[in-house]
Short mmCIF file of C-alpha atoms in Angstrom, two decimals:
data_model
loop_
_atom_site.label_atom_id
_atom_site.label_comp_id
_atom_site.label_asym_id
_atom_site.label_seq_id
_atom_site.Cartn_x
_atom_site.Cartn_y
_atom_site.Cartn_z
CA UNK A 57 -15.04 -21.58 -10.44
CA UNK A 58 -17.87 -19.24 -9.63
CA UNK A 59 -17.92 -15.45 -9.68
CA UNK A 60 -17.68 -15.45 -5.88
CA UNK A 61 -14.46 -17.45 -6.04
CA UNK A 62 -12.98 -15.08 -8.60
CA UNK A 63 -14.02 -12.10 -6.46
CA UNK A 64 -12.25 -13.66 -3.46
CA UNK A 65 -9.09 -14.13 -5.50
CA UNK A 66 -9.28 -10.48 -6.61
CA UNK A 67 -9.67 -9.32 -3.00
CA UNK A 68 -6.70 -11.44 -1.97
CA UNK A 69 -4.55 -10.04 -4.75
CA UNK A 70 -5.50 -6.50 -3.69
CA UNK A 71 -4.46 -7.24 -0.12
CA UNK A 72 -1.16 -8.83 -1.23
CA UNK A 73 -0.42 -5.88 -3.52
CA UNK A 74 -1.06 -3.46 -0.69
CA UNK A 75 1.26 -5.38 1.62
CA UNK A 76 4.03 -5.33 -0.98
CA UNK A 77 3.50 -1.65 -1.65
CA UNK A 78 3.65 -0.64 2.00
CA UNK A 79 6.71 -2.83 2.48
CA UNK A 80 8.50 -1.06 -0.35
CA UNK A 81 7.49 2.34 0.98
CA UNK A 82 8.77 1.47 4.45
CA UNK A 83 12.03 0.04 3.16
CA UNK A 84 12.70 2.96 0.90
CA UNK A 85 11.89 5.43 3.69
CA UNK A 86 14.28 3.69 6.07
CA UNK A 87 17.02 3.75 3.45
CA UNK A 88 16.40 7.41 2.74
CA UNK A 89 16.51 8.26 6.46
CA UNK A 90 19.77 6.35 6.82
CA UNK A 91 21.30 8.35 3.97
CA UNK A 92 19.97 11.75 5.10
CA UNK A 93 19.13 11.76 8.81
CA UNK A 94 18.35 15.47 8.77
CA UNK A 95 15.31 14.80 6.52
CA UNK A 96 13.81 12.29 8.94
CA UNK A 97 10.57 14.19 9.70
CA UNK A 98 9.77 15.03 6.10
CA UNK A 99 10.49 11.50 4.83
CA UNK A 100 8.47 9.91 7.63
CA UNK A 101 5.43 12.08 7.03
CA UNK A 102 5.58 11.47 3.29
CA UNK A 103 5.87 7.72 3.84
CA UNK A 104 2.82 7.70 6.15
CA UNK A 105 0.75 9.62 3.59
CA UNK A 106 1.83 7.26 0.81
CA UNK A 107 0.99 4.23 2.93
CA UNK A 108 -2.46 5.64 3.58
CA UNK A 109 -2.99 6.09 -0.17
CA UNK A 110 -1.90 2.48 -0.82
CA UNK A 111 -4.31 1.24 1.83
CA UNK A 112 -7.15 3.27 0.33
CA UNK A 113 -6.55 1.85 -3.12
CA UNK A 114 -6.35 -1.68 -1.69
CA UNK A 115 -9.58 -1.20 0.20
CA UNK A 116 -11.23 0.06 -2.99
CA UNK A 117 -9.99 -3.06 -4.79
CA UNK A 118 -11.39 -5.35 -2.10
CA UNK A 119 -14.75 -3.59 -2.13
CA UNK A 120 -15.00 -3.75 -5.92
CA UNK A 121 -14.05 -7.43 -5.87
CA UNK A 122 -16.74 -8.26 -3.29
CA UNK A 123 -19.37 -6.19 -5.11
CA UNK A 124 -18.72 -8.21 -8.24
CA UNK A 125 -19.17 -11.44 -6.28
#
């Protein structure tokens, strides 16, 4: 397996990790909103910010993986 193949696997793992992370954030936010409906706005904005951070880290991982390949 060449370095390019390993870089592609690393990029794929970064994308999978981001998908799992955003799924957990969304699920936890929905559960929190169901438990405390009055906190809906604050929970939703926090979840969106966290999802953006997860996407940024995943994009960084993909870029680093492709730069190595």
